[in-house]
């Protein structure tokens, strides 16, 4: 017997907060997910709120995505965005080993000081660099394999604080939807599978749960202006909803 949605019946909104070092691609992930696009221009973030509406079992659920600044000058005010979080995406770049070191030395202690029990998902960004695809697209020099964080290393670190680990790319959209699907599952206080996303390995399950993204809108936390609807360049349920199915676990 399946307990499909846990506390979903009482939830109409999930707040997902992205944290991590500056320049690891947090904003790019949100932009790619909400608009099906990619911006190669870096714009320093203060604090921005984005929101999308997803359909979970044909029921609307608002997913609020909070983009935080990784720079040290925001250390005193950044934790204010943690209190109401239902799930954290703790991001580092697979091309920047120092950003993974900061996960334990800086970010995890900061998160746990405010929200000791909120679920955390470790996210390795810029996974396209493993195949140099992103650098070819961007016209950058090819990276050396020795410069990249090994998948097993990051996965082992995630297991030390009982977190799932996923790698994704805002450029190629590899595992992009899977990251936010898992965030929704965790935000709904459900037991979710440990996804083995090691390159060239697949996870199969006979039980599926479909998450559809239906609309997108952005709100700037700096201005506190009313939410404005954004028309994404994809048809409703055409891309994100059919790309991947997420497994349901038995209780």
Coordinates of N, CA and C in Angstrom, one line a residue:
X1 N 0.8 -1.2 0.0 CA 0.0 0.0 0.0 C 0.9 1.2 0.0
X2 N 0.5 2.2 -0.8 CA 1.3 3.4 -0.9 C 0.6 4.6 -0.2
X3 N 1.4 5.3 0.6 CA 0.9 6.6 1.1 C 1.4 7.7 0.2
X4 N 0.6 8.1 -0.7 CA 1.1 8.8 -1.9 C 1.7 10.2 -1.6
X5 N 1.0 10.9 -0.8 CA 1.4 12.3 -0.7 C 1.7 12.9 0.6
X6 N 1.8 12.0 1.6 CA 2.2 12.5 3.0 C 1.3 13.6 3.4
X7 N 1.9 14.8 3.7 CA 1.2 15.9 4.2 C 0.8 16.8 3.1
X8 N 0.8 16.3 1.8 CA 0.5 17.2 0.7 C -0.9 17.8 0.8
X9 N -1.8 17.1 1.3 CA -3.2 17.6 1.3 C -3.3 18.9 2.1
X10 N -2.4 19.1 3.0 CA -2.5 20.4 3.8 C -1.5 21.4 3.3
X11 N -0.8 21.1 2.2 CA 0.2 22.1 1.7 C -0.2 22.6 0.3
X12 N -0.1 23.9 0.1 CA -0.3 24.5 -1.2 C 0.9 25.2 -1.7
X13 N 1.9 25.3 -0.8 CA 3.2 26.0 -1.2 C 4.4 25.3 -0.6
X14 N 5.5 25.2 -1.3 CA 6.7 24.8 -0.8 C 7.8 25.8 -1.1
X15 N 8.6 26.1 -0.1 CA 9.7 27.1 -0.2 C 11.0 26.4 -0.3
X16 N 11.7 26.5 -1.4 CA 12.9 25.9 -1.7 C 14.0 27.0 -1.7
X17 N 15.0 26.9 -0.9 CA 16.1 27.9 -0.8 C 17.4 27.3 -1.4
X18 N 18.0 28.0 -2.3 CA 19.2 27.6 -2.9 C 20.4 28.4 -2.2
X19 N 21.4 27.7 -1.8 CA 22.5 28.3 -1.1 C 23.8 27.7 -1.7
X20 N 24.9 28.4 -1.5 CA 26.2 28.0 -1.9 C 27.1 29.1 -2.3
X21 N 28.3 28.8 -2.6 CA 29.3 29.9 -3.0 C 28.8 30.7 -4.1
X22 N 29.3 31.9 -4.2 CA 29.0 32.8 -5.4 C 29.6 32.2 -6.7
X23 N 28.9 32.4 -7.8 CA 29.4 31.9 -9.1 C 29.4 30.4 -9.3
X24 N 28.6 29.7 -8.5 CA 28.5 28.2 -8.8 C 27.3 27.9 -9.7
X25 N 26.4 28.9 -10.0 CA 25.3 28.6 -10.9 C 24.0 28.5 -10.3
X26 N 23.7 29.0 -9.1 CA 22.4 28.9 -8.5 C 21.4 29.6 -9.3
X27 N 21.6 30.8 -9.7 CA 20.7 31.6 -10.5 C 20.4 30.9 -11.8
X28 N 21.5 30.4 -12.4 CA 21.3 29.8 -13.7 C 20.4 28.6 -13.7
X29 N 20.5 27.8 -12.6 CA 19.6 26.7 -12.4 C 18.1 27.1 -12.4
X30 N 17.9 28.2 -11.6 CA 16.5 28.7 -11.5 C 16.0 29.2 -12.8
X31 N 16.8 30.0 -13.5 CA 16.4 30.5 -14.8 C 16.1 29.4 -15.8
X32 N 17.0 28.4 -15.8 CA 16.8 27.3 -16.8 C 15.5 26.6 -16.5
X33 N 15.3 26.4 -15.2 CA 14.1 25.6 -14.8 C 12.8 26.3 -15.1
X34 N 12.8 27.6 -14.8 CA 11.5 28.4 -14.9 C 11.3 28.9 -16.3
X35 N 12.3 29.0 -17.2 CA 12.2 29.6 -18.5 C 12.6 28.7 -19.6
X36 N 13.2 27.5 -19.3 CA 13.7 26.6 -20.3 C 14.8 27.2 -21.1
X37 N 15.5 28.2 -20.5 CA 16.6 28.9 -21.2 C 17.8 28.9 -20.4
X38 N 18.8 29.7 -20.9 CA 20.1 29.8 -20.2 C 20.7 31.2 -20.5
X39 N 21.2 31.8 -19.4 CA 21.9 33.1 -19.6 C 23.4 32.9 -19.2
X40 N 24.3 33.2 -20.1 CA 25.7 33.1 -19.8 C 26.3 34.4 -19.3
X41 N 25.4 35.3 -18.9 CA 25.9 36.6 -18.3 C 25.7 36.5 -16.8
X42 N 26.8 36.7 -16.1 CA 26.8 36.6 -14.6 C 26.3 37.9 -14.0
X43 N 25.2 37.9 -13.3 CA 24.7 39.0 -12.5 C 24.7 38.7 -11.1
X44 N 25.4 39.4 -10.3 CA 25.5 39.1 -8.8 C 24.1 39.2 -8.2
X45 N 23.8 38.2 -7.4 CA 22.4 38.1 -6.8 C 22.5 38.7 -5.3
X46 N 21.5 39.5 -5.0 CA 21.3 39.8 -3.6 C 20.3 38.8 -3.0
X47 N 19.0 39.0 -3.2 CA 18.0 38.0 -2.8 C 16.9 38.1 -3.8
X48 N 16.5 37.1 -4.5 CA 15.4 37.1 -5.4 C 14.5 35.9 -5.2
X49 N 13.2 36.1 -5.3 CA 12.3 35.0 -5.2 C 11.6 34.7 -6.6
X50 N 11.6 33.5 -7.0 CA 10.9 33.0 -8.2 C 9.9 32.1 -7.7
X51 N 8.8 31.9 -8.5 CA 7.8 30.9 -8.2 C 7.3 30.3 -9.4
X52 N 7.0 29.0 -9.3 CA 6.4 28.2 -10.4 C 5.2 27.5 -9.8
X53 N 4.2 27.1 -10.6 CA 3.1 26.3 -10.2 C 3.3 24.9 -10.8
X54 N 3.3 23.9 -10.0 CA 3.4 22.5 -10.5 C 2.2 21.8 -10.2
X55 N 1.9 20.8 -11.0 CA 0.7 19.9 -10.7 C 1.2 18.6 -10.1
X56 N 0.8 18.3 -8.9 CA 1.1 17.0 -8.3 C -0.1 16.2 -8.2
X57 N -0.2 15.1 -9.0 CA -1.4 14.3 -9.0 C -2.6 15.2 -9.4
X58 N -2.4 16.1 -10.4 CA -3.5 16.9 -10.9 C -3.9 18.0 -9.9
X59 N -3.1 18.2 -8.8 CA -3.4 19.3 -7.9 C -2.4 20.3 -7.9
X60 N -2.7 21.6 -8.0 CA -1.7 22.7 -8.1 C -0.9 22.9 -6.8
X61 N 0.3 23.1 -7.0 CA 1.2 23.3 -5.8 C 2.2 24.4 -6.2
X62 N 2.3 25.4 -5.4 CA 3.2 26.6 -5.7 C 4.6 26.3 -5.1
X63 N 5.6 26.3 -6.0 CA 7.0 26.1 -5.6 C 7.7 27.4 -5.6
X64 N 8.1 27.9 -4.5 CA 8.8 29.2 -4.4 C 10.3 28.9 -4.3
X65 N 11.0 29.5 -5.2 CA 12.5 29.3 -5.3 C 13.2 30.6 -4.8
X66 N 13.9 30.5 -3.7 CA 14.6 31.6 -3.1 C 16.1 31.5 -3.5
X67 N 16.5 32.5 -4.3 CA 17.9 32.6 -4.7 C 18.7 33.5 -3.8
X68 N 19.7 33.0 -3.1 CA 20.5 33.7 -2.1 C 21.9 34.1 -2.6
X69 N 22.4 35.1 -2.0 CA 23.8 35.6 -2.4 C 24.8 34.8 -1.6
X70 N 25.9 34.4 -2.3 CA 26.9 33.6 -1.6 C 28.1 34.5 -1.1
X71 N 28.0 35.8 -1.4 CA 29.1 36.6 -1.0 C 29.1 36.9 0.5
X72 N 30.2 37.1 1.1 CA 30.4 37.2 2.5 C 29.7 38.5 3.1
X73 N 29.5 39.5 2.3 CA 28.9 40.7 2.8 C 27.4 40.5 3.2
X74 N 26.8 39.4 2.7 CA 25.4 39.1 3.0 C 25.3 38.1 4.2
X75 N 26.4 37.7 4.8 CA 26.4 36.7 5.9 C 25.4 37.0 7.0
X76 N 25.2 38.2 7.3 CA 24.4 38.5 8.5 C 22.9 38.5 8.1
X77 N 22.5 38.8 6.9 CA 21.1 38.8 6.5 C 20.6 37.6 5.7
X78 N 21.6 36.9 5.2 CA 21.2 35.7 4.4 C 20.4 34.7 5.2
X79 N 20.8 34.4 6.5 CA 20.0 33.4 7.2 C 18.6 33.7 7.5
X80 N 18.2 35.0 7.3 CA 16.8 35.4 7.5 C 15.9 34.6 6.5
X81 N 16.5 34.2 5.3 CA 15.7 33.5 4.3 C 15.5 32.0 4.6
X82 N 16.2 31.5 5.7 CA 16.2 30.1 6.0 C 15.0 29.6 6.8
X83 N 14.5 30.5 7.6 CA 13.6 30.1 8.7 C 12.3 29.4 8.1
X84 N 11.8 29.9 7.0 CA 10.6 29.3 6.4 C 10.8 28.3 5.4
X85 N 12.0 27.8 5.2 CA 12.4 26.9 4.1 C 11.8 25.5 4.4
X86 N 11.3 24.9 3.4 CA 10.9 23.5 3.5 C 12.0 22.5 3.0
X87 N 12.9 23.0 2.2 CA 14.0 22.2 1.7 C 15.1 23.1 1.2
X88 N 16.3 22.7 1.3 CA 17.5 23.5 0.9 C 18.1 22.7 -0.3
X89 N 18.5 23.5 -1.3 CA 19.4 23.0 -2.4 C 20.8 23.6 -2.1
X90 N 21.7 22.7 -1.6 CA 23.1 23.2 -1.3 C 23.9 23.0 -2.5
X91 N 24.3 24.0 -3.1 CA 24.9 23.9 -4.5 C 26.5 24.2 -4.4
X92 N 27.2 23.4 -5.2 CA 28.6 23.7 -5.5 C 28.8 23.3 -7.0
X93 N 29.9 23.8 -7.5 CA 30.3 23.5 -8.9 C 31.3 22.4 -9.0
X94 N 31.0 21.4 -9.8 CA 31.9 20.3 -10.0 C 33.2 20.7 -10.5
X95 N 33.3 21.9 -11.1 CA 34.5 22.5 -11.6 C 35.3 23.3 -10.6
X96 N 34.7 23.4 -9.4 CA 35.4 24.2 -8.4 C 35.5 23.4 -7.1
X97 N 36.5 22.7 -6.9 CA 36.6 21.8 -5.7 C 36.5 22.6 -4.4
X98 N 36.9 23.9 -4.4 CA 36.9 24.7 -3.2 C 35.4 25.0 -2.8
X99 N 34.5 25.0 -3.8 CA 33.1 25.2 -3.5 C 32.5 24.0 -2.8
X100 N 33.0 22.8 -3.0 CA 32.6 21.6 -2.3 C 33.1 21.6 -0.8
X101 N 34.4 22.1 -0.7 CA 35.0 22.2 0.7 C 34.1 23.2 1.5
X102 N 33.6 24.2 0.9 CA 32.8 25.2 1.6 C 31.5 24.6 2.1
X103 N 31.0 23.5 1.5 CA 29.8 22.9 1.9 C 29.9 22.5 3.4
X104 N 31.0 21.9 3.8 CA 31.1 21.5 5.2 C 31.7 22.6 6.1
X105 N 32.6 23.4 5.5 CA 33.2 24.4 6.3 C 32.4 25.6 6.6
X106 N 31.5 25.9 5.7 CA 30.7 27.2 5.8 C 29.2 27.0 5.7
X107 N 28.7 26.3 4.6 CA 27.3 26.3 4.4 C 26.5 25.4 5.3
X108 N 26.9 24.2 5.5 CA 26.1 23.3 6.3 C 26.0 23.8 7.8
X109 N 27.1 24.3 8.4 CA 27.0 24.9 9.7 C 26.0 26.1 9.7
X110 N 26.0 26.9 8.7 CA 25.1 28.1 8.6 C 23.7 27.6 8.5
X111 N 23.4 26.6 7.7 CA 22.0 26.1 7.6 C 21.6 25.5 8.9
X112 N 22.4 24.7 9.5 CA 22.0 23.9 10.7 C 21.8 24.8 11.9
X113 N 22.5 26.0 11.9 CA 22.3 26.9 13.0 C 20.9 27.5 13.1
X114 N 20.3 27.6 11.9 CA 19.0 28.2 11.8 C 17.9 27.1 11.6
X115 N 18.2 26.1 10.8 CA 17.2 25.1 10.5 C 17.8 23.7 10.6
X116 N 17.9 23.2 11.8 CA 18.6 21.9 12.1 C 17.9 20.7 11.4
X117 N 16.7 20.8 11.2 CA 16.0 19.6 10.7 C 15.4 19.7 9.3
X118 N 15.6 20.8 8.6 CA 15.1 21.0 7.2 C 15.9 20.1 6.3
X119 N 15.2 19.4 5.4 CA 16.0 18.5 4.4 C 16.9 19.3 3.6
X120 N 18.1 18.7 3.3 CA 19.1 19.3 2.4 C 19.4 18.4 1.3
X121 N 19.5 18.9 0.1 CA 19.9 18.1 -1.1 C 21.2 18.7 -1.6
X122 N 22.3 17.9 -1.7 CA 23.5 18.4 -2.3 C 23.4 18.4 -3.8
X123 N 23.7 19.5 -4.4 CA 23.6 19.6 -5.9 C 25.0 20.1 -6.5
X124 N 25.5 19.2 -7.4 CA 26.7 19.5 -8.1 C 26.3 20.2 -9.4
X125 N 26.6 21.5 -9.6 CA 26.2 22.2 -10.8 C 27.3 22.1 -11.9
X126 N 26.9 22.5 -13.1 CA 27.9 22.6 -14.2 C 28.4 21.2 -14.6
X127 N 27.5 20.2 -14.5 CA 27.9 18.8 -14.8 C 28.3 18.6 -16.3
X128 N 27.8 19.6 -17.1 CA 28.2 19.5 -18.6 C 29.7 19.6 -18.7
X129 N 30.4 20.1 -17.8 CA 31.9 20.3 -17.9 C 32.6 18.9 -17.8
X130 N 31.9 17.9 -17.3 CA 32.5 16.6 -17.3 C 32.8 16.1 -18.7
X131 N 31.9 16.5 -19.6 CA 32.1 16.1 -21.0 C 32.6 17.3 -21.8
X132 N 33.0 18.4 -21.2 CA 33.4 19.6 -21.8 C 32.4 20.2 -22.7
X133 N 31.2 19.8 -22.7 CA 30.2 20.3 -23.6 C 29.9 21.8 -23.4
X134 N 29.8 22.1 -22.1 CA 29.5 23.5 -21.8 C 30.6 24.5 -22.2
X135 N 31.8 24.0 -22.1 CA 32.9 24.9 -22.5 C 33.0 25.0 -24.0
X136 N 32.6 24.0 -24.7 CA 32.6 24.1 -26.2 C 31.5 25.1 -26.6
X137 N 30.3 25.0 -25.9 CA 29.2 25.9 -26.2 C 29.6 27.3 -25.9
X138 N 30.3 27.5 -24.8 CA 30.6 28.9 -24.4 C 31.9 29.4 -25.0
X139 N 32.6 28.6 -25.7 CA 33.9 29.0 -26.3 C 35.0 29.1 -25.3
X140 N 34.9 28.4 -24.2 CA 36.0 28.4 -23.2 C 36.9 27.3 -23.4
X141 N 38.2 27.4 -22.8 CA 39.1 26.3 -22.9 C 38.6 25.0 -22.3
X142 N 38.9 23.9 -22.9 CA 38.5 22.6 -22.3 C 39.1 22.4 -20.9
X143 N 38.3 21.8 -20.0 CA 38.8 21.6 -18.7 C 39.5 20.3 -18.6
X144 N 40.4 20.1 -17.7 CA 41.1 18.9 -17.4 C 40.3 18.1 -16.4
X145 N 40.2 16.7 -16.6 CA 39.5 15.9 -15.7 C 39.9 16.0 -14.3
X146 N 41.2 16.2 -14.1 CA 41.8 16.3 -12.7 C 41.3 17.5 -12.0
X147 N 40.7 18.5 -12.7 CA 40.3 19.7 -12.0 C 38.8 19.6 -11.5
X148 N 38.2 18.5 -11.9 CA 36.8 18.3 -11.5 C 36.6 17.5 -10.3
X149 N 35.5 17.8 -9.5 CA 35.2 17.0 -8.3 C 34.7 15.6 -8.8
X150 N 35.2 14.5 -8.3 CA 34.7 13.2 -8.7 C 33.3 13.0 -8.1
X151 N 32.5 12.3 -8.9 CA 31.1 12.0 -8.4 C 31.1 11.3 -7.1
X152 N 32.0 10.3 -7.0 CA 32.0 9.5 -5.7 C 32.4 10.3 -4.5
X153 N 33.3 11.3 -4.7 CA 33.7 12.1 -3.6 C 32.5 12.9 -3.1
X154 N 31.8 13.6 -4.0 CA 30.6 14.4 -3.6 C 29.5 13.6 -3.0
X155 N 29.3 12.4 -3.6 CA 28.3 11.5 -3.0 C 28.6 11.0 -1.6
X156 N 29.9 10.8 -1.4 CA 30.3 10.3 0.0 C 30.1 11.5 1.0
X157 N 30.4 12.7 0.6 CA 30.2 13.8 1.4 C 28.7 14.0 1.8
X158 N 27.9 13.9 0.8 CA 26.5 14.0 1.0 C 26.0 13.0 2.0
X159 N 26.5 11.8 1.9 CA 26.0 10.7 2.8 C 26.4 11.0 4.2
X160 N 27.4 11.8 4.4 CA 27.9 12.1 5.8 C 26.8 13.0 6.5
X161 N 26.0 13.8 5.8 CA 24.9 14.5 6.5 C 23.6 14.1 6.0
X162 N 23.5 12.8 5.6 CA 22.2 12.1 5.2 C 21.5 12.9 4.1
X163 N 22.2 13.3 3.1 CA 21.6 14.1 2.0 C 21.7 13.3 0.7
X164 N 20.7 13.5 -0.2 CA 20.8 12.9 -1.5 C 21.8 13.8 -2.3
X165 N 22.4 13.2 -3.3 CA 23.3 14.0 -4.2 C 22.9 13.9 -5.6
X166 N 22.8 15.0 -6.3 CA 22.5 15.0 -7.7 C 23.4 16.0 -8.4
X167 N 23.8 15.7 -9.7 CA 24.5 16.6 -10.5 C 23.6 17.0 -11.6
X168 N 23.7 18.3 -12.0 CA 22.9 18.8 -13.1 C 23.6 19.9 -13.9
X169 N 23.0 20.3 -15.0 CA 23.5 21.3 -15.8 C 22.4 22.3 -16.3
X170 N 22.7 23.6 -16.1 CA 21.7 24.6 -16.6 C 21.8 24.7 -18.1
X171 N 22.9 24.4 -18.7 CA 23.1 24.5 -20.1 C 22.4 23.4 -20.9
X172 N 22.7 22.1 -20.5 CA 22.2 21.0 -21.2 C 20.9 20.5 -20.6
X173 N 20.5 21.0 -19.4 CA 19.3 20.5 -18.7 C 19.5 19.1 -18.2
X174 N 20.7 18.6 -18.1 CA 20.9 17.2 -17.6 C 20.5 17.3 -16.1
X175 N 19.5 16.4 -15.7 CA 19.0 16.3 -14.3 C 18.4 17.6 -13.8
X176 N 18.1 18.5 -14.6 CA 17.6 19.8 -14.1 C 16.2 19.6 -13.4
X177 N 15.3 19.0 -14.1 CA 14.0 18.7 -13.6 C 14.1 17.8 -12.4
X178 N 15.0 16.8 -12.5 CA 15.1 15.8 -11.4 C 15.5 16.5 -10.1
X179 N 16.3 17.5 -10.1 CA 16.7 18.2 -8.9 C 15.5 18.9 -8.2
X180 N 14.7 19.5 -9.0 CA 13.5 20.2 -8.4 C 12.4 19.3 -8.1
X181 N 12.3 18.2 -8.8 CA 11.3 17.1 -8.4 C 11.7 16.6 -7.1
X182 N 13.0 16.3 -6.9 CA 13.4 15.8 -5.6 C 13.2 16.8 -4.5
X183 N 13.4 18.1 -4.8 CA 13.1 19.1 -3.8 C 11.7 19.1 -3.4
X184 N 10.8 18.9 -4.4 CA 9.4 18.9 -4.1 C 9.0 17.7 -3.2
X185 N 9.6 16.6 -3.5 CA 9.3 15.4 -2.7 C 9.8 15.6 -1.3
X186 N 11.0 16.1 -1.1 CA 11.5 16.4 0.3 C 10.6 17.4 1.0
X187 N 10.2 18.5 0.2 CA 9.4 19.5 0.8 C 8.1 19.0 1.2
X188 N 7.6 18.0 0.6 CA 6.3 17.4 1.0 C 6.4 16.4 2.2
X189 N 7.7 16.4 2.8 CA 7.9 15.5 3.9 C 7.7 14.0 3.6
X190 N 8.1 13.7 2.4 CA 7.9 12.3 2.0 C 9.2 11.6 2.0
X191 N 9.2 10.2 2.1 CA 10.3 9.4 1.9 C 10.6 9.3 0.4
X192 N 11.8 9.7 0.0 CA 12.2 9.7 -1.4 C 13.3 8.7 -1.6
X193 N 13.5 8.2 -2.8 CA 14.6 7.3 -3.1 C 15.9 8.0 -3.1
X194 N 17.0 7.3 -2.8 CA 18.3 7.8 -3.0 C 18.6 7.5 -4.4
X195 N 18.8 8.6 -5.2 CA 19.0 8.5 -6.6 C 20.5 8.4 -6.9
X196 N 20.8 7.3 -7.6 CA 22.2 7.1 -8.0 C 22.4 7.7 -9.3
X197 N 22.9 8.9 -9.4 CA 23.0 9.5 -10.7 C 24.5 9.5 -11.2
X198 N 25.2 8.5 -10.8 CA 26.6 8.4 -11.2 C 26.5 8.2 -12.8
X199 N 27.5 8.8 -13.5 CA 27.4 8.7 -15.0 C 27.3 7.2 -15.4
X200 N 26.5 7.0 -16.5 CA 26.3 5.7 -17.1 C 25.6 4.7 -16.3
X201 N 24.9 5.2 -15.2 CA 24.1 4.2 -14.4 C 22.7 4.7 -14.4
X202 N 21.7 3.8 -14.4 CA 20.3 4.1 -14.5 C 19.6 3.6 -13.2
X203 N 18.5 4.3 -12.9 CA 17.6 3.8 -11.8 C 16.3 3.4 -12.4
X204 N 15.8 2.2 -12.1 CA 14.5 1.8 -12.6 C 13.6 1.5 -11.5
X205 N 12.3 1.9 -11.6 CA 11.3 1.6 -10.6 C 10.0 1.5 -11.3
X206 N 9.1 0.5 -10.9 CA 7.8 0.3 -11.5 C 6.8 1.3 -11.1
X207 N 7.1 2.1 -10.0 CA 6.1 3.0 -9.5 C 6.6 4.4 -9.8
X208 N 5.7 5.2 -10.3 CA 6.1 6.5 -10.8 C 5.1 7.6 -10.3
X209 N 5.7 8.8 -10.2 CA 4.9 10.0 -9.8 C 5.2 11.1 -10.7
X210 N 4.2 11.7 -11.4 CA 4.4 12.7 -12.4 C 4.3 14.1 -11.8
X211 N 5.3 14.9 -12.0 CA 5.2 16.3 -11.6 C 5.2 17.2 -12.9
X212 N 4.2 18.0 -13.0 CA 4.0 18.9 -14.2 C 4.3 20.3 -13.8
X213 N 5.1 21.0 -14.6 CA 5.3 22.4 -14.4 C 4.3 23.1 -15.3
X214 N 3.5 24.0 -14.7 CA 2.4 24.6 -15.5 C 2.6 26.1 -15.8
X215 N 3.2 26.9 -14.9 CA 3.4 28.3 -15.1 C 4.6 28.8 -14.3
X216 N 5.1 30.0 -14.7 CA 6.2 30.5 -14.0 C 6.0 32.0 -13.7
X217 N 6.5 32.5 -12.6 CA 6.4 33.9 -12.2 C 7.6 34.2 -11.3
X218 N 8.0 35.5 -11.3 CA 9.1 35.9 -10.5 C 8.7 37.1 -9.7
X219 N 9.3 37.1 -8.4 CA 9.1 38.2 -7.5 C 10.4 38.6 -7.0
X220 N 10.7 39.9 -7.0 CA 12.0 40.4 -6.4 C 11.8 40.7 -4.9
X221 N 12.6 40.0 -4.1 CA 12.4 40.2 -2.6 C 12.9 41.6 -2.2
X222 N 13.8 42.2 -3.1 CA 14.3 43.5 -2.8 C 13.2 44.6 -2.8
X223 N 12.3 44.4 -3.8 CA 11.2 45.5 -3.9 C 9.9 45.1 -3.3
X224 N 9.8 43.8 -3.0 CA 8.5 43.3 -2.4 C 7.3 43.6 -3.3
X225 N 7.5 43.7 -4.6 CA 6.4 44.0 -5.5 C 5.6 42.8 -5.7
X226 N 4.3 43.0 -6.1 CA 3.4 41.9 -6.4 C 4.0 41.0 -7.5
X227 N 3.7 39.7 -7.4 CA 4.2 38.7 -8.3 C 3.7 39.1 -9.7
X228 N 4.5 38.9 -10.7 CA 4.1 39.1 -12.1 C 4.3 37.8 -12.8
X229 N 3.2 37.5 -13.6 CA 3.3 36.2 -14.3 C 4.3 36.4 -15.5
X230 N 5.0 35.3 -15.7 CA 6.0 35.2 -16.8 C 5.6 34.2 -17.7
X231 N 5.5 34.5 -19.0 CA 5.1 33.4 -20.0 C 6.4 32.7 -20.4
X232 N 6.6 31.5 -20.0 CA 7.8 30.8 -20.4 C 7.7 30.3 -21.8
X233 N 8.9 30.1 -22.5 CA 8.9 29.8 -23.9 C 8.7 28.3 -24.1
X234 N 7.8 27.7 -23.4 CA 7.4 26.3 -23.6 C 6.0 26.1 -23.3
X235 N 5.4 25.1 -23.9 CA 3.9 24.9 -23.7 C 3.7 24.2 -22.4
X236 N 2.6 24.4 -21.8 CA 2.2 23.8 -20.5 C 2.4 22.3 -20.6
X237 N 3.1 21.7 -19.6 CA 3.3 20.3 -19.5 C 4.0 19.6 -20.6
X238 N 4.6 20.4 -21.6 CA 5.2 19.8 -22.7 C 6.6 19.4 -22.5
X239 N 7.4 20.1 -21.7 CA 8.8 19.8 -21.5 C 9.1 19.2 -20.2
X240 N 8.8 20.0 -19.1 CA 9.2 19.5 -17.8 C 8.4 18.4 -17.3
X241 N 7.1 18.3 -17.7 CA 6.3 17.3 -17.1 C 6.6 15.9 -17.7
X242 N 7.0 15.8 -19.0 CA 7.2 14.6 -19.6 C 8.6 14.1 -19.7
X243 N 9.5 14.9 -19.2 CA 10.9 14.6 -19.4 C 11.3 13.4 -18.5
X244 N 10.8 13.4 -17.2 CA 11.3 12.4 -16.3 C 10.2 12.1 -15.3
X245 N 10.1 10.8 -14.9 CA 9.2 10.4 -13.8 C 10.0 10.1 -12.6
X246 N 9.4 10.5 -11.4 CA 10.1 10.3 -10.1 C 9.4 9.2 -9.4
X247 N 10.3 8.3 -8.8 CA 9.8 7.1 -8.1 C 9.1 7.4 -6.8
X248 N 8.1 6.6 -6.5 CA 7.4 6.7 -5.2 C 7.9 5.5 -4.4
X249 N 8.3 5.7 -3.1 CA 8.7 4.7 -2.3 C 7.6 4.2 -1.4
X250 N 7.7 2.9 -1.0 CA 6.7 2.3 -0.1 C 7.1 2.7 1.3
X251 N 6.1 2.9 2.2 CA 6.4 3.2 3.6 C 6.4 1.8 4.3

